[in-house]
XYZ file of C-alpha atoms in Angstrom:
445
model
C -20.398 -8.942 -29.926
C -18.132 -11.612 -28.459
C -18.798 -15.325 -28.584
C -17.425 -18.549 -27.199
C -16.485 -21.202 -29.727
C -15.881 -24.103 -27.340
C -18.631 -26.356 -28.665
C -17.986 -28.154 -31.909
C -20.942 -28.410 -34.274
C -21.907 -31.917 -35.387
C -23.357 -31.428 -38.861
C -24.675 -35.013 -38.915
C -27.165 -34.296 -36.152
C -30.683 -34.615 -37.529
C -32.299 -31.972 -35.334
C -31.179 -29.118 -33.096
C -33.155 -26.809 -30.864
C -32.026 -23.920 -28.674
C -33.335 -22.405 -25.457
C -32.704 -18.726 -24.716
C -31.297 -18.924 -21.183
C -31.065 -15.780 -19.062
C -30.674 -17.670 -15.786
C -33.945 -16.339 -14.386
C -36.832 -18.469 -13.136
C -38.720 -18.540 -16.437
C -35.876 -19.694 -18.673
C -34.591 -22.191 -16.086
C -38.035 -23.800 -15.889
C -38.233 -23.903 -19.685
C -34.813 -25.536 -19.978
C -35.681 -28.101 -17.321
C -38.995 -29.053 -18.957
C -37.336 -29.348 -22.374
C -34.524 -31.563 -21.114
C -36.865 -33.770 -19.053
C -39.263 -34.161 -21.989
C -36.524 -35.014 -24.471
C -34.937 -37.466 -22.055
C -38.248 -39.292 -21.632
C -38.857 -39.359 -25.400
C -35.326 -40.602 -26.118
C -35.757 -43.466 -23.661
C -38.924 -44.608 -25.414
C -37.850 -43.900 -28.992
C -35.406 -45.409 -31.470
C -34.967 -42.096 -33.326
C -31.799 -40.016 -33.044
C -31.851 -37.745 -29.985
C -32.474 -34.051 -30.451
C -29.425 -31.869 -29.806
C -30.137 -29.102 -27.279
C -28.289 -25.795 -27.019
C -28.539 -23.067 -24.391
C -27.899 -19.536 -25.653
C -27.087 -16.774 -23.181
C -27.057 -13.054 -24.029
C -24.717 -11.048 -21.790
C -26.070 -7.483 -21.809
C -23.321 -6.005 -19.646
C -25.797 -3.703 -17.902
C -25.623 -5.155 -14.374
C -22.654 -5.687 -12.064
C -23.695 -9.307 -11.545
C -24.006 -10.056 -15.290
C -20.763 -12.066 -15.260
C -22.139 -14.238 -12.462
C -25.322 -14.866 -14.476
C -23.200 -15.951 -17.432
C -21.203 -18.342 -15.228
C -24.429 -19.732 -13.756
C -25.897 -20.392 -17.222
C -22.694 -22.076 -18.383
C -22.745 -24.235 -15.240
C -26.410 -25.097 -15.839
C -25.687 -26.221 -19.405
C -22.944 -28.525 -18.099
C -25.332 -29.899 -15.482
C -27.884 -30.830 -18.150
C -25.090 -32.029 -20.468
C -26.140 -29.772 -23.340
C -24.261 -27.374 -25.616
C -23.718 -23.732 -24.635
C -22.844 -20.525 -26.459
C -23.274 -16.829 -25.786
C -23.064 -13.301 -27.143
C -21.852 -10.172 -25.390
C -23.732 -6.949 -26.143
C -22.099 -3.571 -25.535
C -25.169 -1.634 -24.438
C -23.436 -0.175 -21.386
C -20.982 1.738 -23.570
C -23.531 4.499 -24.134
C -26.771 4.500 -22.175
C -27.858 7.779 -23.763
C -28.718 6.330 -27.180
C -32.484 6.037 -26.978
C -34.640 3.659 -24.955
C -32.315 1.181 -23.253
C -35.135 -1.408 -22.976
C -35.838 -1.258 -26.712
C -32.134 -1.377 -27.602
C -31.560 -4.360 -25.315
C -34.539 -6.204 -26.798
C -33.443 -5.535 -30.390
C -29.852 -6.509 -29.616
C -30.995 -9.679 -27.872
C -33.056 -10.896 -30.846
C -30.275 -10.043 -33.276
C -27.753 -11.976 -31.188
C -30.042 -14.998 -30.811
C -30.658 -15.040 -34.546
C -26.929 -14.907 -35.191
C -26.307 -17.814 -32.809
C -29.013 -19.914 -34.460
C -27.582 -19.216 -37.912
C -24.051 -20.068 -36.801
C -25.029 -23.394 -35.257
C -27.599 -24.423 -37.881
C -30.551 -24.266 -35.493
C -34.055 -23.741 -36.884
C -36.113 -23.805 -33.647
C -35.523 -21.290 -30.854
C -37.505 -21.484 -27.597
C -38.197 -18.423 -25.423
C -39.631 -18.483 -21.892
C -42.307 -15.781 -22.153
C -45.335 -16.782 -20.083
C -48.923 -15.699 -19.424
C -47.988 -12.811 -17.135
C -45.588 -11.457 -19.775
C -48.422 -11.567 -22.302
C -50.773 -9.684 -19.972
C -48.119 -7.016 -19.359
C -47.550 -6.672 -23.108
C -51.261 -6.118 -23.751
C -51.429 -3.421 -21.056
C -48.325 -1.686 -22.417
C -49.825 -1.648 -25.897
C -53.098 -0.254 -24.542
C -51.196 2.568 -22.847
C -49.468 3.326 -26.166
C -52.816 3.511 -27.948
C -51.969 0.526 -30.159
C -54.370 -1.054 -32.612
C -55.261 -4.679 -33.214
C -51.714 -5.678 -34.223
C -50.228 -4.340 -30.991
C -52.974 -5.778 -28.814
C -52.376 -9.210 -30.342
C -49.426 -9.437 -27.994
C -46.668 -11.983 -28.521
C -47.434 -14.846 -30.918
C -46.865 -18.411 -29.795
C -44.615 -18.840 -32.810
C -43.180 -16.660 -35.565
C -40.332 -16.637 -38.061
C -37.087 -14.804 -37.367
C -34.835 -13.312 -40.029
C -31.628 -15.199 -40.705
C -28.886 -15.162 -43.304
C -28.993 -18.839 -44.163
C -32.361 -20.412 -43.438
C -35.627 -19.726 -41.658
C -35.666 -19.867 -37.871
C -38.894 -20.400 -35.954
C -39.262 -18.720 -32.583
C -41.472 -20.642 -30.118
C -43.029 -19.532 -26.826
C -44.267 -22.804 -25.278
C -45.001 -21.276 -21.842
C -47.525 -18.635 -22.939
C -50.333 -20.693 -21.429
C -48.586 -20.926 -18.036
C -48.754 -18.299 -15.316
C -45.843 -17.075 -13.218
C -47.324 -18.846 -10.172
C -47.397 -22.150 -12.051
C -43.747 -21.743 -13.024
C -42.803 -20.961 -9.419
C -44.652 -24.081 -8.248
C -42.829 -26.200 -10.837
C -39.454 -24.795 -9.806
C -40.193 -25.460 -6.134
C -41.349 -29.025 -6.840
C -38.187 -29.862 -8.805
C -35.881 -27.841 -6.519
C -34.527 -25.690 -9.335
C -32.032 -22.868 -8.828
C -32.064 -19.562 -10.675
C -30.738 -16.002 -10.468
C -32.645 -12.788 -9.798
C -32.185 -9.629 -11.878
C -32.419 -6.607 -9.502
C -33.513 -4.393 -12.397
C -36.818 -6.310 -12.404
C -37.663 -4.444 -9.187
C -37.002 -1.001 -10.695
C -40.403 0.673 -11.133
C -38.879 3.307 -13.447
C -39.282 0.742 -16.210
C -42.891 0.687 -17.385
C -43.165 -3.086 -17.541
C -41.900 -3.425 -13.965
C -44.334 -0.749 -12.788
C -47.217 -2.660 -14.344
C -45.984 -5.937 -12.859
C -45.483 -4.615 -9.327
C -48.146 -1.937 -8.971
C -50.954 -2.261 -11.515
C -51.513 -5.976 -12.151
C -51.797 -6.899 -8.426
C -54.557 -4.283 -8.072
C -56.305 -5.576 -11.188
C -56.239 -9.090 -9.750
C -57.956 -7.824 -6.607
C -60.734 -6.365 -8.765
C -60.803 -9.298 -11.202
C -59.060 -12.509 -10.014
C -58.762 -13.815 -13.587
C -57.255 -10.571 -14.923
C -54.036 -12.155 -16.226
C -55.834 -15.053 -17.901
C -58.408 -12.737 -19.456
C -55.792 -10.295 -20.770
C -53.905 -13.176 -22.367
C -57.157 -14.486 -23.849
C -57.872 -11.036 -25.304
C -54.482 -11.169 -27.025
C -55.441 -14.486 -28.659
C -58.740 -13.039 -29.877
C -56.966 -9.961 -31.234
C -54.484 -12.207 -33.022
C -57.390 -13.975 -34.741
C -58.811 -10.594 -35.719
C -55.441 -9.475 -37.086
C -55.233 -12.611 -39.225
C -58.576 -11.686 -40.803
C -57.395 -8.093 -41.356
C -54.240 -9.392 -43.069
C -56.365 -11.547 -45.354
C -58.507 -8.508 -46.184
C -55.368 -6.458 -46.927
C -54.157 -9.137 -49.335
C -57.461 -8.977 -51.198
C -57.541 -5.160 -51.273
C -53.921 -5.084 -52.366
C -54.291 -7.264 -55.474
C -54.442 -4.225 -57.755
C -52.482 -1.893 -55.459
C -49.458 -3.896 -54.274
C -47.109 -4.321 -57.239
C -43.663 -5.844 -56.592
C -43.777 -4.675 -52.974
C -44.686 -1.130 -54.082
C -48.000 0.636 -53.558
C -49.743 2.234 -56.524
C -50.640 5.696 -55.237
C -53.508 6.208 -57.682
C -55.198 2.925 -56.713
C -54.466 3.479 -53.019
C -56.146 6.893 -53.106
C -59.190 5.402 -54.824
C -59.470 2.832 -52.026
C -59.052 5.520 -49.358
C -61.928 7.536 -50.832
C -64.211 4.510 -50.751
C -62.988 2.915 -47.518
C -60.353 4.743 -45.457
C -60.098 2.025 -42.735
C -59.350 -0.529 -45.467
C -56.664 1.745 -46.941
C -55.120 2.213 -43.480
C -55.189 -1.540 -43.001
C -53.380 -2.050 -46.316
C -50.704 0.500 -45.415
C -50.102 -1.187 -42.065
C -50.009 -4.608 -43.731
C -47.386 -3.329 -46.183
C -45.220 -1.982 -43.366
C -45.605 -5.138 -41.288
C -44.717 -7.319 -44.284
C -41.447 -5.397 -44.457
C -40.872 -5.846 -40.697
C -41.403 -2.162 -39.892
C -43.159 -0.722 -36.867
C -46.699 0.554 -37.014
C -47.095 4.346 -37.409
C -49.016 6.350 -34.858
C -52.490 7.614 -35.755
C -51.110 11.154 -36.013
C -48.376 10.056 -38.413
C -50.832 8.092 -40.515
C -53.116 11.128 -40.822
C -50.135 13.275 -41.804
C -49.221 10.789 -44.548
C -52.709 10.920 -46.016
C -52.613 14.734 -46.073
C -49.347 14.551 -48.032
C -50.606 11.888 -50.441
C -53.793 13.776 -51.319
C -51.820 16.907 -52.175
C -48.915 15.443 -54.119
C -48.925 14.910 -57.892
C -48.379 11.383 -59.194
C -45.203 12.421 -61.028
C -43.818 14.311 -58.021
C -41.330 13.072 -55.446
C -42.139 12.560 -51.793
C -40.063 11.274 -48.897
C -40.903 10.199 -45.345
C -38.605 8.800 -42.689
C -40.033 5.885 -40.740
C -38.361 3.258 -38.570
C -34.873 4.114 -39.946
C -35.885 3.661 -43.588
C -37.225 6.025 -46.234
C -40.664 5.775 -47.799
C -40.608 7.485 -51.185
C -42.991 8.269 -54.001
C -41.398 7.546 -57.366
C -43.292 7.531 -60.668
C -46.629 6.988 -58.979
C -45.523 4.230 -56.566
C -44.692 4.269 -52.869
C -41.561 2.257 -52.185
C -39.220 1.532 -49.298
C -35.547 2.367 -49.532
C -32.640 1.901 -47.138
C -29.838 4.340 -46.537
C -28.664 6.265 -49.572
C -25.224 5.388 -50.916
C -22.670 8.004 -49.875
C -19.238 6.671 -50.887
C -16.672 5.806 -49.867
C -17.298 5.453 -46.149
C -20.434 3.280 -46.419
C -18.918 0.467 -48.468
C -16.031 -0.907 -50.483
C -15.245 -2.527 -53.822
C -14.171 -6.181 -53.697
C -13.042 -8.465 -56.519
C -14.743 -11.869 -56.767
C -12.913 -14.639 -58.615
C -14.672 -16.325 -61.553
C -14.097 -20.048 -62.089
C -12.051 -20.928 -65.175
C -14.993 -22.768 -66.705
C -17.428 -20.002 -65.900
C -19.204 -18.252 -68.735
C -19.464 -14.936 -66.905
C -17.528 -12.029 -68.384
C -14.964 -10.477 -66.070
C -11.877 -8.325 -65.797
C -8.458 -9.915 -66.441
C -7.245 -10.977 -63.002
C -3.551 -10.356 -63.768
C -4.252 -6.834 -65.016
C -6.286 -5.978 -61.906
C -3.611 -7.430 -59.598
C -0.856 -5.485 -61.397
C -2.825 -2.218 -61.139
C -3.469 -2.864 -57.455
C 0.239 -3.371 -56.815
C 0.986 -0.054 -58.522
C -1.769 1.859 -56.709
C -3.838 2.370 -59.866
C -7.154 1.111 -58.420
C -9.251 4.031 -57.157
C -12.674 4.369 -55.592
C -14.355 7.662 -56.453
C -17.663 9.397 -55.920
C -19.691 10.537 -58.901
C -18.852 14.074 -60.046
C -20.833 14.407 -63.277
C -20.151 14.018 -67.038
C -18.803 10.439 -66.627
C -19.497 8.048 -69.516
C -19.611 4.269 -69.779
C -20.259 1.582 -72.408
C -22.357 -1.202 -70.838
C -23.090 -3.427 -73.874
C -21.416 -4.587 -77.077
C -22.012 -2.524 -80.212
C -23.401 0.420 -78.256
C -21.890 3.876 -77.771
C -20.557 5.239 -74.521
C -23.325 7.111 -72.721
C -23.414 9.525 -69.840
C -24.241 7.997 -66.460
C -27.256 10.278 -66.294
C -28.721 8.690 -69.424
C -27.837 5.174 -68.300
C -29.525 5.700 -64.929
C -32.640 7.020 -66.659
C -32.747 4.100 -69.085
C -32.406 1.649 -66.189
C -35.248 3.414 -64.359
C -33.052 3.941 -61.300
C -34.493 6.455 -58.867
C -32.583 9.739 -58.390
C -31.665 9.042 -54.752
C -29.794 5.896 -55.845
C -27.709 7.665 -58.496
C -24.959 8.871 -56.162
C -23.286 5.558 -56.840
C -19.615 4.867 -56.064
C -17.340 4.471 -59.089
C -14.407 2.155 -59.677
C -11.441 3.467 -61.680
C -8.551 1.237 -62.803
C -5.494 2.705 -64.519
C -7.332 5.995 -64.981
C -10.397 4.547 -66.709
C -13.944 4.189 -65.404
C -14.525 0.442 -65.008
C -17.626 -0.012 -62.863
C -20.572 1.889 -61.393
C -22.345 0.358 -58.384
C -25.879 -0.704 -59.249
C -25.391 0.022 -62.964
C -22.728 -2.195 -64.530
C -19.206 -2.670 -65.907
C -17.271 -1.207 -68.814
C -17.874 -3.729 -71.610
C -14.601 -3.117 -73.538
C -12.590 -4.203 -70.490
C -14.389 -7.551 -70.020
C -12.968 -10.923 -71.094
C -14.657 -14.302 -71.580
C -11.683 -16.564 -70.842
C -8.631 -16.841 -68.620
C -8.385 -15.868 -64.971
C -11.015 -13.230 -64.338
C -12.433 -11.253 -61.457
C -15.707 -9.432 -61.010
C -15.806 -6.131 -59.101
C -18.659 -5.884 -56.608
C -19.714 -3.021 -54.350
C -20.313 -4.283 -50.797
C -22.228 -2.097 -48.367
C -20.784 -1.921 -44.866
C -23.053 -3.333 -42.124
C -25.176 -0.766 -40.304
C -23.846 -0.101 -36.805
């Protein structure tokens, strides 16, 4: 992703908000209402003005995308607000799965990154009532449950590296017609995305073909669909509260006790399904289909508590280990998935570390090696303890088998560190310039 860095961040600003600006009608109306509202409040208030940013995501999927970017940059200058953008490279390979889903995921990731970079905790999106109605219909067609039919929440937290970011949708109560009327009244300009007319996309087909017919049958169809989403959201909140109660003796350190989960399923299968979905949602994973959920239960009722089980779901692994279901990311397969780095320890620090001069000298002579585990390696992790095989050390640390293919660090021919396990104690020093080796996983592409 590319980014402009023209705007300089003022860290003394008390409050910043950002508007996701595509250049279309919806986001232009949102930006205009935000700027007008803040201008009126600033005039009548002695408090420091709120700093507004416009964030544009350049998807690179349309020929006119550059013009949309230029329009959004011009619009930010017109309103005298800050502007930044990200460039996604979705057009490089259109064959990798659903382009709509990839664009949506990339857009949220880019917006989160922009908010983190500029220290913004409130992000405003221009989804409106018609978008909510379309979302409910799409979820119905997918056979979704209560969570899916809840539609888009008015606010939710986004993931970020530094601090929490709240996503707001202030236009969910406004219809497309109301936004068009506002834009006409205030003589706003915007750009049109030709892909919005392409009925090959399901959302466009619903917007152009299905919803107009529904409105002829039921004039309040859009309002009623949006209202149904609100009611479903209330229902989902109650289901989450029930899952928390059912999970008191089942959810242990974000792991599910299989024995207790099976007991619940025998007494109340819908409650057990609800708890499983709650667990997945809490870890920001998608909901499984009914067929997949039934397949999981068949596996769980057959497997022994001390056996191993593995499912793939939403690009992560769900595993059974010592009677508990747990979520794991990608398995470590060195060296291509990460690298060893050496972190400096402050002179006054009490942390044990490797002599910095020794490590630097070995690096200069090519004596620092990264190796994969072969077997029979031994390491001493603590003072006054013998060297033990890595197999025994992994077992003592209760590290699951799929995490034992850890990358090893060798310096001057000796085993110094094992990722996820520890360092060779005889090589550690408590004083002088020291460094600490750390295995850093490469970001997932």
